[in-house]
CSV table of C-alpha atoms and ligand atoms in Angstrom, one decimal:
chain,number,residue,atom,x,y,z
A,693,MET,CA,106.2,100.3,134.7
A,694,THR,CA,104.6,101.7,137.9
A,695,PRO,CA,103.0,105.1,138.0
A,696,ASP,CA,106.0,106.4,139.5
A,697,GLU,CA,108.4,104.9,137.2
A,698,PHE,CA,106.2,106.2,134.6
A,699,ARG,CA,106.4,109.8,135.8
A,700,ARG,CA,110.1,109.6,136.1
A,701,TYR,CA,110.7,108.3,132.6
A,702,GLY,CA,107.8,110.4,131.2
A,703,HIS,CA,109.8,113.6,132.4
A,704,ALA,CA,112.8,112.4,130.8
A,705,VAL,CA,110.9,111.8,127.6
A,706,VAL,CA,109.4,115.0,127.6
A,707,ASP,CA,112.7,116.7,128.4
A,708,TRP,CA,114.4,114.8,125.5
A,709,ILE,CA,111.5,116.1,123.0
A,710,ALA,CA,111.9,119.6,124.4
A,711,ASN,CA,115.8,119.4,123.8
A,712,TYR,CA,115.3,117.9,120.4
A,713,HIS,CA,113.0,120.9,119.2
A,714,SER,CA,115.7,123.1,120.7
A,715,ARG,CA,118.6,121.8,118.7
A,716,ILE,CA,116.6,120.6,115.6
A,717,GLU,CA,118.2,123.3,113.5
A,718,SER,CA,121.7,121.6,114.1
A,719,PHE,CA,120.6,118.3,112.3
A,720,PRO,CA,120.7,117.7,108.3
A,721,VAL,CA,117.0,118.1,107.5
A,722,LEU,CA,117.1,115.1,105.3
A,723,SER,CA,118.2,112.1,106.9
A,724,GLN,CA,121.8,111.2,105.5
A,725,VAL,CA,121.7,107.4,106.4
A,726,LYS,CA,122.2,104.8,103.7
A,727,PRO,CA,119.6,102.1,103.0
A,728,GLY,CA,120.0,99.6,105.9
A,729,GLU,CA,122.1,101.4,108.1
A,730,VAL,CA,119.5,102.0,110.7
A,731,ARG,CA,118.7,98.1,111.0
A,732,ALA,CA,122.4,97.3,110.9
A,733,SER,CA,122.8,99.2,114.1
A,734,LEU,CA,120.1,97.3,115.8
A,735,PRO,CA,120.5,93.9,117.7
A,736,ALA,CA,119.4,90.9,115.4
A,737,ASN,CA,117.2,89.5,118.1
A,738,PRO,CA,114.7,91.1,120.7
A,739,PRO,CA,115.9,91.1,124.3
A,740,LEU,CA,115.1,88.2,126.5
A,741,HIS,CA,115.0,90.3,129.5
A,742,GLY,CA,113.7,93.8,130.1
A,743,GLU,CA,116.1,96.5,129.8
A,744,SER,CA,116.5,99.9,131.4
A,745,PHE,CA,114.5,102.7,130.0
A,746,ASP,CA,117.8,104.9,130.0
A,747,ALA,CA,119.4,102.4,127.8
A,748,VAL,CA,116.4,102.7,125.5
A,749,LEU,CA,116.4,106.8,125.4
A,750,ARG,CA,120.1,106.5,124.6
A,751,ASP,CA,119.5,104.4,121.7
A,752,VAL,CA,116.9,106.9,120.5
A,753,GLU,CA,119.5,109.4,120.5
A,754,ASN,CA,122.3,107.5,118.8
A,755,LEU,CA,120.6,104.9,116.7
A,756,ILE,CA,117.2,106.3,115.5
A,757,LEU,CA,117.9,110.2,115.4
A,758,PRO,CA,120.5,109.7,112.6
A,759,GLY,CA,117.9,108.0,110.5
A,760,VAL,CA,115.0,110.8,111.1
A,761,THR,CA,114.3,113.3,108.4
A,762,HIS,CA,113.4,116.5,110.5
A,763,TRP,CA,110.0,117.2,109.4
A,764,GLN,CA,109.7,119.7,112.4
A,765,SER,CA,112.9,121.5,111.1
A,766,PRO,CA,112.0,125.2,110.1
A,767,ASN,CA,114.2,124.4,107.0
A,768,PHE,CA,111.9,121.6,106.0
A,769,PHE,CA,110.3,122.9,102.6
A,770,ALA,CA,109.6,119.5,101.0
A,771,TYR,CA,106.4,118.0,100.0
A,772,PHE,CA,103.4,119.6,101.9
A,773,PRO,CA,104.3,120.0,105.6
A,774,GLY,CA,103.3,117.8,108.3
A,775,ASN,CA,103.6,120.4,111.0
A,776,ALA,CA,103.3,119.7,114.7
A,777,SER,CA,103.3,122.0,117.9
A,778,GLY,CA,103.6,121.6,121.7
A,779,PRO,CA,99.9,121.4,122.3
A,780,GLY,CA,99.3,119.0,119.5
A,781,ILE,CA,102.2,116.5,120.9
A,782,LEU,CA,100.8,116.8,124.4
A,783,GLY,CA,97.2,116.3,123.3
A,784,ASP,CA,98.4,113.1,121.6
A,785,LEU,CA,100.2,112.0,124.8
A,786,LEU,CA,97.0,112.7,126.8
A,787,SER,CA,95.2,110.4,124.1
A,788,SER,CA,97.7,107.7,124.8
A,789,GLY,CA,97.6,108.2,128.5
A,790,LEU,CA,93.9,107.6,128.6
A,791,GLY,CA,94.1,104.6,126.2
A,792,VAL,CA,90.6,104.9,124.9
A,793,GLN,CA,89.2,103.1,121.9
A,794,GLY,CA,86.3,105.1,120.9
A,795,MET,CA,84.6,102.9,118.2
A,796,LEU,CA,81.0,103.2,119.8
A,797,TRP,CA,79.6,106.4,121.9
A,798,SER,CA,79.4,103.9,124.9
A,799,THR,CA,83.0,102.9,124.7
A,800,SER,CA,83.9,106.4,125.8
A,801,PRO,CA,81.3,109.1,125.4
A,802,ALA,CA,84.0,112.0,125.6
A,803,CYS,CA,85.8,110.6,122.7
A,804,THR,CA,82.9,110.8,120.5
A,805,GLU,CA,81.2,114.2,121.9
A,806,LEU,CA,84.7,116.1,121.8
A,807,GLU,CA,85.2,115.1,118.3
A,808,THR,CA,81.7,116.0,117.0
A,809,HIS,CA,82.0,119.4,118.9
A,810,VAL,CA,85.5,120.3,117.7
A,811,LEU,CA,84.5,119.3,114.2
A,812,ASP,CA,81.4,121.6,114.5
A,813,TRP,CA,83.7,124.3,115.6
A,814,LEU,CA,85.8,123.8,112.5
A,815,VAL,CA,82.9,124.3,110.3
A,816,THR,CA,82.4,127.7,111.6
A,817,MET,CA,86.2,128.4,111.7
A,818,LEU,CA,86.8,127.7,107.9
A,819,GLY,CA,83.4,129.1,106.9
A,820,LEU,CA,82.1,125.7,105.8
A,821,PRO,CA,78.4,125.2,104.9
A,822,GLU,CA,76.1,124.8,107.7
A,823,LYS,CA,75.0,121.6,106.2
A,824,PHE,CA,78.1,120.0,107.5
A,825,LEU,CA,77.3,120.5,111.1
A,826,SER,CA,76.2,117.7,113.3
A,827,SER,CA,73.0,119.6,114.2
A,828,ARG,CA,72.0,119.6,110.5
A,829,THR,CA,71.8,116.6,108.0
A,830,GLY,CA,75.7,116.1,108.0
A,831,GLY,CA,78.6,116.0,110.5
A,832,GLY,CA,82.2,115.8,110.8
A,833,VAL,CA,84.6,112.7,111.8
A,834,ILE,CA,88.3,112.5,112.2
A,835,GLN,CA,90.0,109.9,110.0
A,836,ASP,CA,93.5,109.0,109.9
A,837,THR,CA,94.3,110.6,106.3
A,838,ALA,CA,92.8,112.2,103.4
A,839,SER,CA,93.3,108.9,101.6
A,840,SER,CA,90.7,107.1,103.8
A,841,ALA,CA,88.5,110.2,103.6
A,842,ALA,CA,88.5,110.0,99.8
A,843,LEU,CA,87.9,106.3,100.1
A,844,CYS,CA,84.8,106.7,102.2
A,845,ALA,CA,83.5,109.5,100.1
A,846,LEU,CA,84.0,107.4,96.9
A,847,LEU,CA,82.2,104.2,98.7
A,848,ALA,CA,79.4,106.6,99.6
A,849,GLY,CA,79.1,107.9,96.1
A,850,ARG,CA,79.2,104.4,94.6
A,851,GLU,CA,76.5,103.2,96.8
A,852,ARG,CA,74.3,106.2,96.2
A,853,ALA,CA,74.5,105.9,92.6
A,854,THR,CA,73.7,102.1,92.6
A,855,ASN,CA,71.1,102.4,95.3
A,856,TYR,CA,73.1,100.6,97.8
A,857,VAL,CA,73.2,97.4,95.5
A,858,SER,CA,76.9,97.3,94.8
A,859,ASN,CA,77.7,96.7,98.7
A,860,LYS,CA,75.5,93.7,98.3
A,861,LYS,CA,76.3,92.3,95.0
A,862,GLY,CA,79.8,93.8,94.3
A,863,CYS,CA,80.6,96.1,91.4
A,864,ASP,CA,79.5,95.1,87.7
A,865,GLY,CA,82.4,97.0,86.0
A,866,ARG,CA,80.0,99.8,85.0
A,867,ILE,CA,80.7,102.4,87.8
A,868,VAL,CA,83.0,105.2,86.9
A,869,ALA,CA,84.3,108.1,88.9
A,870,TYR,CA,86.1,111.3,87.8
A,871,VAL,CA,89.4,113.0,89.0
A,872,SER,CA,91.8,115.3,87.1
A,873,THR,CA,95.2,114.6,85.9
A,874,GLN,CA,96.6,116.5,88.9
A,875,THR,CA,94.3,114.8,91.6
A,876,HIS,CA,96.3,113.2,94.4
A,877,SER,CA,97.3,109.6,93.8
A,878,SER,CA,95.0,108.3,96.9
A,879,LEU,CA,92.1,108.7,94.6
A,880,GLN,CA,93.4,105.9,92.3
A,881,LYS,CA,94.1,103.8,95.3
A,882,ALA,CA,90.5,104.4,96.7
A,883,ALA,CA,89.3,103.3,93.1
A,884,MET,CA,91.3,100.1,93.4
A,885,ILE,CA,89.9,99.3,96.8
A,886,ALA,CA,86.4,100.3,96.0
A,887,GLY,CA,86.2,97.8,93.3
A,888,ILE,CA,85.7,100.5,90.7
A,889,GLY,CA,89.1,99.8,89.2
A,890,VAL,CA,91.6,102.4,87.6
A,891,ASP,CA,90.4,101.8,84.2
A,892,ASN,CA,87.0,103.3,85.3
A,893,LEU,CA,88.8,106.1,87.2
A,894,ARG,CA,88.7,109.0,84.4
A,895,SER,CA,91.6,111.5,84.6
A,896,ILE,CA,90.1,114.6,83.2
A,897,ALA,CA,92.2,117.3,81.6
A,898,VAL,CA,93.4,120.5,83.2
A,899,ASN,CA,93.8,124.0,81.9
A,900,GLU,CA,97.2,126.0,81.8
A,901,ASN,CA,96.9,126.6,85.6
A,902,PHE,CA,96.6,122.8,86.0
A,903,ALA,CA,92.9,123.1,87.3
A,904,MET,CA,90.2,120.5,86.2
A,905,ARG,CA,88.5,121.5,83.0
A,906,PRO,CA,84.6,121.4,83.7
A,907,ASP,CA,83.7,121.1,80.0
A,908,ALA,CA,86.1,118.1,79.6
A,909,LEU,CA,84.5,116.6,82.6
A,910,ALA,CA,80.9,117.1,81.4
A,911,ARG,CA,82.0,115.7,77.9
A,912,GLN,CA,83.4,112.6,79.4
A,913,ILE,CA,80.3,111.8,81.7
A,914,GLU,CA,78.2,112.1,78.5
A,915,THR,CA,80.3,109.7,76.6
A,916,ASP,CA,80.4,107.2,79.4
A,917,LYS,CA,76.6,107.6,79.8
A,918,ARG,CA,76.0,107.0,76.3
A,919,ALA,CA,78.2,103.8,76.7
A,920,GLY,CA,75.9,102.5,79.4
A,921,LEU,CA,78.2,103.2,82.3
A,922,VAL,CA,77.1,104.6,85.7
A,923,PRO,CA,78.9,107.8,86.8
A,924,CYS,CA,79.0,108.0,90.5
A,925,PHE,CA,81.6,110.4,91.8
A,926,VAL,CA,84.1,113.3,91.1
A,927,CYS,CA,86.7,114.9,93.2
A,928,ALA,CA,87.7,118.4,92.8
A,929,THR,CA,90.9,119.7,94.7
A,930,VAL,CA,91.5,122.9,96.7
A,931,GLY,CA,95.3,123.0,96.2
A,932,THR,CA,96.8,120.1,94.1
A,933,THR,CA,99.9,118.3,95.6
A,934,SER,CA,102.0,119.0,92.5
A,935,SER,CA,101.3,122.8,92.0
A,936,ASN,CA,98.5,123.9,94.5
A,937,ALA,CA,96.1,124.2,91.6
A,938,MET,CA,92.6,125.2,92.7
A,939,ASP,CA,89.7,123.3,90.7
A,940,PRO,CA,86.8,125.3,90.0
A,941,ILE,CA,84.3,124.0,92.3
A,942,PRO,CA,81.1,125.7,91.3
A,943,GLU,CA,81.3,124.7,87.7
A,944,ILE,CA,82.4,121.2,88.5
A,945,ALA,CA,79.2,121.2,90.9
A,946,ARG,CA,77.1,122.2,88.4
A,947,VAL,CA,78.2,119.3,86.1
A,948,ALA,CA,78.0,116.8,89.1
A,949,GLN,CA,74.6,118.0,90.3
A,950,HIS,CA,73.1,117.7,86.6
A,951,HIS,CA,74.3,114.1,86.5
A,952,ASN,CA,73.8,113.1,90.1
A,953,LEU,CA,77.5,112.5,91.0
A,954,TRP,CA,78.8,112.5,94.5
A,955,LEU,CA,81.1,115.7,94.7
A,956,HIS,CA,84.1,115.2,97.1
A,957,VAL,CA,86.4,118.1,97.7
A,958,ASP,CA,89.9,117.6,98.7
A,959,ALA,CA,91.7,120.2,100.4
A,960,ALA,CA,94.4,118.3,102.1
A,961,MET,CA,96.8,121.1,102.9
A,962,SER,CA,95.2,124.3,101.5
A,963,GLY,CA,91.9,123.9,103.4
A,964,THR,CA,93.7,125.3,106.6
A,965,ALA,CA,94.0,128.6,104.7
A,966,ALA,CA,90.3,129.0,105.2
A,967,LEU,CA,90.9,130.0,108.7
A,968,CYS,CA,91.6,133.3,107.1
A,969,PRO,CA,88.5,134.9,105.6
A,970,GLU,CA,90.6,136.5,102.8
A,971,PHE,CA,91.6,133.2,101.5
A,972,ARG,CA,88.1,131.4,101.6
A,973,HIS,CA,87.4,132.4,98.0
A,974,LEU,CA,89.7,129.6,97.1
A,975,GLN,CA,87.1,127.2,98.5
A,976,ASN,CA,84.0,128.8,96.8
A,977,GLY,CA,81.4,126.4,95.8
A,978,VAL,CA,82.1,124.0,98.9
A,979,GLU,CA,78.6,124.7,99.8
A,980,LEU,CA,77.6,122.4,97.0
A,981,ALA,CA,79.9,119.6,97.9
A,982,ASP,CA,78.6,116.3,99.2
A,983,SER,CA,81.8,115.7,101.2
A,984,TYR,CA,84.9,117.7,102.2
A,985,ASN,CA,88.0,116.9,103.8
A,986,PHE,CA,91.5,118.8,105.0
A,987,ASN,CA,94.4,117.5,107.1
A,988,PRO,CA,95.0,119.5,110.3
A,989,HIS,CA,98.1,117.2,110.2
A,990,LYS,CA,99.6,119.0,107.5
A,991,TRP,CA,99.4,122.8,108.1
A,992,MET,CA,97.4,123.1,111.1
A,993,PHE,CA,99.9,122.5,113.9
A,994,THR,CA,98.1,119.1,114.7
A,995,ASN,CA,100.8,116.3,114.6
A,996,PHE,CA,100.1,113.4,112.2
A,997,ASP,CA,97.7,111.7,111.9
A,998,CYS,CA,94.6,113.9,111.9
A,999,ASN,CA,92.1,114.4,108.9
A,1000,SER,CA,89.0,116.1,109.2
A,1001,PHE,CA,86.1,114.8,106.8
A,1002,TRP,CA,82.6,116.2,106.6
A,1003,VAL,CA,79.5,115.0,104.7
A,1004,ALA,CA,76.4,116.8,104.0
A,1005,ASP,CA,74.3,113.9,104.3
A,1006,ARG,CA,75.6,111.6,107.1
A,1007,LYS,CA,72.9,108.9,106.5
A,1008,ALA,CA,74.4,108.1,102.9
A,1009,LEU,CA,77.8,107.6,104.6
A,1010,ILE,CA,76.3,105.5,107.5
A,1011,GLN,CA,74.1,103.4,105.1
A,1012,THR,CA,77.3,102.6,103.3
A,1013,LEU,CA,79.5,101.7,106.2
A,1014,SER,CA,77.3,100.4,108.9
A,1015,ILE,CA,77.4,96.8,109.9
A,1016,LEU,CA,76.2,96.0,113.6
A,1017,PRO,CA,77.1,92.8,115.0
A,1018,GLU,CA,75.5,91.3,118.0
A,1019,TYR,CA,78.5,91.8,120.2
A,1020,LEU,CA,78.6,95.7,119.6
A,1021,ARG,CA,74.7,96.1,120.3
A,1022,ASN,CA,74.0,98.5,123.2
A,1023,GLN,CA,71.3,100.6,124.7
A,1024,ALA,CA,72.8,103.9,123.5
A,1025,THR,CA,73.1,102.9,119.9
A,1026,GLU,CA,69.6,101.5,119.9
A,1027,SER,CA,68.1,104.7,121.3
A,1028,GLY,CA,69.4,106.5,118.2
A,1029,ALA,CA,70.4,109.3,120.2
A,1030,VAL,CA,74.4,109.0,119.9
A,1031,ILE,CA,76.8,108.8,117.0
A,1032,ASP,CA,78.8,105.7,116.7
A,1033,TYR,CA,81.8,106.7,114.7
A,1034,ARG,CA,82.7,103.2,113.7
A,1035,ASP,CA,80.0,103.7,111.1
A,1036,TRP,CA,81.8,106.6,109.5
A,1037,HIS,CA,85.1,105.2,108.5
A,1038,ILE,CA,86.7,102.0,107.5
A,1039,GLN,CA,88.3,100.5,110.4
A,1040,LEU,CA,86.2,99.7,113.8
A,1041,GLY,CA,88.5,100.8,116.3
A,1042,ARG,CA,89.6,104.6,116.7
A,1043,ARG,CA,91.9,106.7,118.9
A,1044,PHE,CA,91.0,109.9,120.9
A,1045,ARG,CA,92.4,112.4,118.3
A,1046,SER,CA,90.1,115.0,118.9
A,1047,LEU,CA,92.1,115.9,122.0
A,1048,LYS,CA,95.2,117.1,120.1
A,1049,LEU,CA,92.8,119.1,117.8
A,1050,TRP,CA,91.1,120.6,120.7
A,1051,LEU,CA,94.4,121.4,122.5
A,1052,VAL,CA,95.8,123.1,119.3
A,1053,ILE,CA,92.6,125.2,118.9
A,1054,ARG,CA,92.4,126.3,122.4
A,1055,HIS,CA,96.3,127.0,122.8
A,1056,TYR,CA,96.5,129.3,119.7
A,1057,GLY,CA,92.8,130.5,119.4
A,1058,VAL,CA,91.4,131.3,115.9
A,1059,GLU,CA,93.5,134.5,115.8
A,1060,GLY,CA,96.8,132.7,116.6
A,1061,LEU,CA,96.1,130.1,114.0
A,1062,GLN,CA,95.4,133.1,111.6
A,1063,HIS,CA,98.7,134.6,112.3
A,1064,HIS,CA,100.8,131.7,111.6
A,1065,ILE,CA,99.0,131.0,108.3
A,1066,ARG,CA,99.3,134.4,107.1
A,1067,ARG,CA,102.9,134.5,108.1
A,1068,HIS,CA,103.4,131.3,105.9
A,1069,VAL,CA,101.6,132.8,102.9
A,1070,GLU,CA,103.4,136.1,103.2
A,1071,LEU,CA,107.0,134.1,103.3
A,1072,ALA,CA,106.0,132.1,100.3
A,1073,GLN,CA,104.8,135.0,98.5
A,1074,GLN,CA,108.0,136.8,99.4
A,1075,PHE,CA,110.0,133.7,98.1
A,1076,ALA,CA,108.0,133.8,94.8
A,1077,SER,CA,108.8,137.5,94.2
A,1078,TRP,CA,112.5,136.7,94.3
A,1079,VAL,CA,112.0,134.0,91.9
A,1080,ARG,CA,110.1,136.2,89.6
A,1081,SER,CA,112.8,139.1,89.5
A,1082,ASP,CA,115.8,136.6,89.1
A,1083,GLN,CA,117.0,136.3,85.5
A,1084,ASP,CA,118.1,132.5,86.0
A,1085,PHE,CA,114.9,131.4,87.6
A,1086,GLU,CA,111.3,131.3,86.6
A,1087,LEU,CA,107.9,130.5,88.3
A,1088,ALA,CA,106.4,127.4,87.0
A,1089,ALA,CA,102.8,127.8,88.3
A,1090,PRO,CA,100.6,130.3,90.0
A,1091,VAL,CA,101.4,130.9,93.6
A,1092,PRO,CA,97.9,131.2,95.6
A,1093,LEU,CA,99.1,130.3,99.0
A,1094,ASN,CA,102.3,128.8,100.6
A,1095,LEU,CA,103.7,126.7,97.7
A,1096,VAL,CA,106.1,127.9,95.1
A,1097,CYS,CA,106.8,125.9,92.0
A,1098,PHE,CA,109.9,127.3,90.3
A,1099,ARG,CA,112.8,126.2,88.2
A,1100,HIS,CA,116.2,127.2,86.9
A,1101,LYS,CA,116.0,128.1,83.3
A,1102,ALA,CA,119.0,126.0,82.3
A,1103,GLY,CA,116.7,122.7,82.3
A,1104,ASP,CA,116.0,119.5,84.1
A,1105,ALA,CA,119.5,118.4,84.8
A,1106,ALA,CA,120.5,121.7,86.4
A,1107,ASN,CA,117.2,121.5,88.5
A,1108,GLN,CA,118.0,118.0,89.5
A,1109,SER,CA,121.6,119.0,90.6
A,1110,ILE,CA,120.6,122.0,92.4
A,1111,MET,CA,118.0,120.1,94.3
A,1112,ASP,CA,120.4,117.1,95.1
A,1113,ARG,CA,123.1,119.1,96.4
A,1114,LEU,CA,120.9,121.2,98.6
A,1115,ASN,CA,119.1,118.1,100.0
A,1116,ARG,CA,122.8,116.3,100.6
A,1117,SER,CA,124.0,119.6,102.2
A,1118,GLY,CA,121.4,119.1,105.1
A,1119,ASP,CA,120.8,122.9,105.0
A,1120,LEU,CA,117.1,122.5,103.9
A,1121,PHE,CA,114.9,119.9,102.2
A,1122,LEU,CA,113.2,120.6,98.8
A,1123,THR,CA,111.4,118.2,96.6
A,1124,HIS,CA,110.2,118.1,93.1
A,1125,THR,CA,107.4,117.7,90.5
A,1126,LYS,CA,106.9,117.5,86.8
A,1127,LEU,CA,104.8,120.4,85.4
A,1128,ASN,CA,104.3,120.1,81.5
A,1129,GLY,CA,107.0,117.5,81.4
A,1130,GLN,CA,109.5,119.7,83.0
A,1131,LEU,CA,111.2,118.9,86.5
A,1132,THR,CA,110.0,121.6,88.7
A,1133,LEU,CA,111.2,122.5,92.1
A,1134,ARG,CA,108.7,122.7,95.0
A,1135,LEU,CA,109.1,125.1,98.1
A,1136,CYS,CA,106.3,124.9,100.6
A,1137,VAL,CA,106.5,127.1,103.7
A,1138,GLY,CA,104.5,125.5,106.5
A,1139,GLN,CA,106.6,124.3,109.1
A,1140,THR,CA,105.3,125.6,112.4
A,1141,ASN,CA,108.6,127.7,113.2
A,1142,THR,CA,109.8,128.7,109.9
A,1143,GLN,CA,110.6,132.3,109.9
A,1144,ALA,CA,111.8,134.9,107.5
A,1145,ARG,CA,115.4,134.1,108.1
A,1146,HIS,CA,115.0,130.4,107.1
A,1147,VAL,CA,113.2,131.3,103.9
A,1148,GLU,CA,116.1,134.0,103.1
A,1149,ARG,CA,118.7,131.4,103.6
A,1150,ALA,CA,116.9,128.9,101.5
A,1151,TRP,CA,116.9,131.3,98.6
A,1152,LYS,CA,120.5,132.3,99.4
A,1153,ARG,CA,121.5,128.5,99.2
A,1154,ILE,CA,119.5,127.9,96.2
A,1155,ARG,CA,121.2,130.8,94.5
A,1156,GLU,CA,124.6,129.7,95.6
A,1157,GLU,CA,123.9,126.2,94.1
A,1158,ALA,CA,122.7,127.8,91.0
A,1159,GLU,CA,125.9,129.8,90.6
A,1160,LYS,CA,128.1,126.7,90.8
A,1161,LEU,CA,126.3,125.4,87.7
A,1162,THR,CA,128.0,128.3,85.7
A,1163,THR,CA,131.1,128.0,87.6
A,1164,ASN,CA,131.4,124.4,86.9
A,1165,ALA,CA,130.1,124.6,83.3
B,2649,LIG,C1,95.8,117.0,97.8
B,2649,LIG,C2,96.0,115.9,98.5
B,2649,LIG,N1,95.1,114.9,99.0
B,2649,LIG,C3,95.4,113.8,99.6
B,2649,LIG,C4,96.7,113.7,100.0
B,2649,LIG,C5,97.1,112.4,101.0
B,2649,LIG,O1,97.2,112.8,102.2
B,2649,LIG,P1,97.1,111.7,103.4
B,2649,LIG,O2,98.6,111.3,103.7
B,2649,LIG,O3,96.5,112.4,104.6
B,2649,LIG,O4,96.3,110.5,102.8
B,2649,LIG,C6,97.8,114.7,99.8
B,2649,LIG,C7,99.0,114.4,100.5
B,2649,LIG,O5,100.0,115.2,100.3
B,2649,LIG,C8,97.2,115.8,99.2
B,2649,LIG,O6,98.2,116.8,98.9
């Protein structure tokens, strides 16, 4: 493809994306295809000869689009959001256009330095502790996902607790780590990958608000130590996936410090709320954490993938993950004056992800970002107030931010039926969880363009489906 052809097709693709976003509300939010349907529409074999770009774009429209669940629809209320924005998409395009692989500072200095700079900006924007700044003992790095960030934190905690011996000799089955029953499943995966093993990952009990109980954590650590085990790590969550519960970080940190555990704080979605000073109390205690992460790719308008991960002591992370083969040696690295991000995560190669984050922050400005976050929280709170005052529905958990956990009082089958019918209708997309053993519906407001009318319609549709329950009964 010549630069001129690229320009022509590039315009066509940007036009297609802009049109897609303009008509996004006309699609069923949850894709309605059956398993195998997309593949059945594709040719069995790859083309022997190159095809025209127009034909490919036509297939995107006709074959791919029906199999897309529209995460960028303002009627998407499922899971946690994975919101995107014009500047985020264009930042990703610029990154692809430059085609940079930034494993070392020297393989593209701008890729490293913009990332360090934007992550330092975010420390201030989110009211995070100064120890996370690159000018202090810590620093930030962009990971692909919160799962990878958690794995890196766990590895660093494991190494610190074993004096960097487990990297050499492997784990001896005595290393234990702590999460709550509500912690994201990525921590289980991390324990498997880190060689700690899920049997050595303790799921600490939670209180009536689904937040980790520090007393139970302290007791479990004492028990494990008496049994000759080596506690190394605890993960506290700001906004659990199931119900947006807030773990008490200061109390957990006190226990962690007493036993010299690495404290990781996972604020995957809710961390974005800290852009607004009035929500920062939810992350109180983060100044005591060894590491912290949140996903701009969830709620901060930066299209997937983009996780921001900070450590208080970068030396511990680098000592855990650094390997320097001869073929990567270079003067800049030897000088010690640069950051080589390959030492800050699992993989070697890395994309220029900070571009999209930079574009998003510059496009919206701090005030613009705050405006959208406040709007989402207000809309969710409004929805929660409708649930609270409805005789057929109830809230199933506190609503600190933009996630509402609620259910119809008629029980699991009724809630399942309401959700299935809504999702089949394509009007909106909701998902569920189980809280205290009961099926619970989750409505999360976080898509970039969700407005009052979308949330009002969601509630109207939920009510309509609930009324059908009594009519059909
Ligand atoms: C609290 C929490 N942690 C971690 C994750 C995993 O996110 P990722 O897909 O970035 O690995 C999620 C995903 O929803 C989450 O809610």
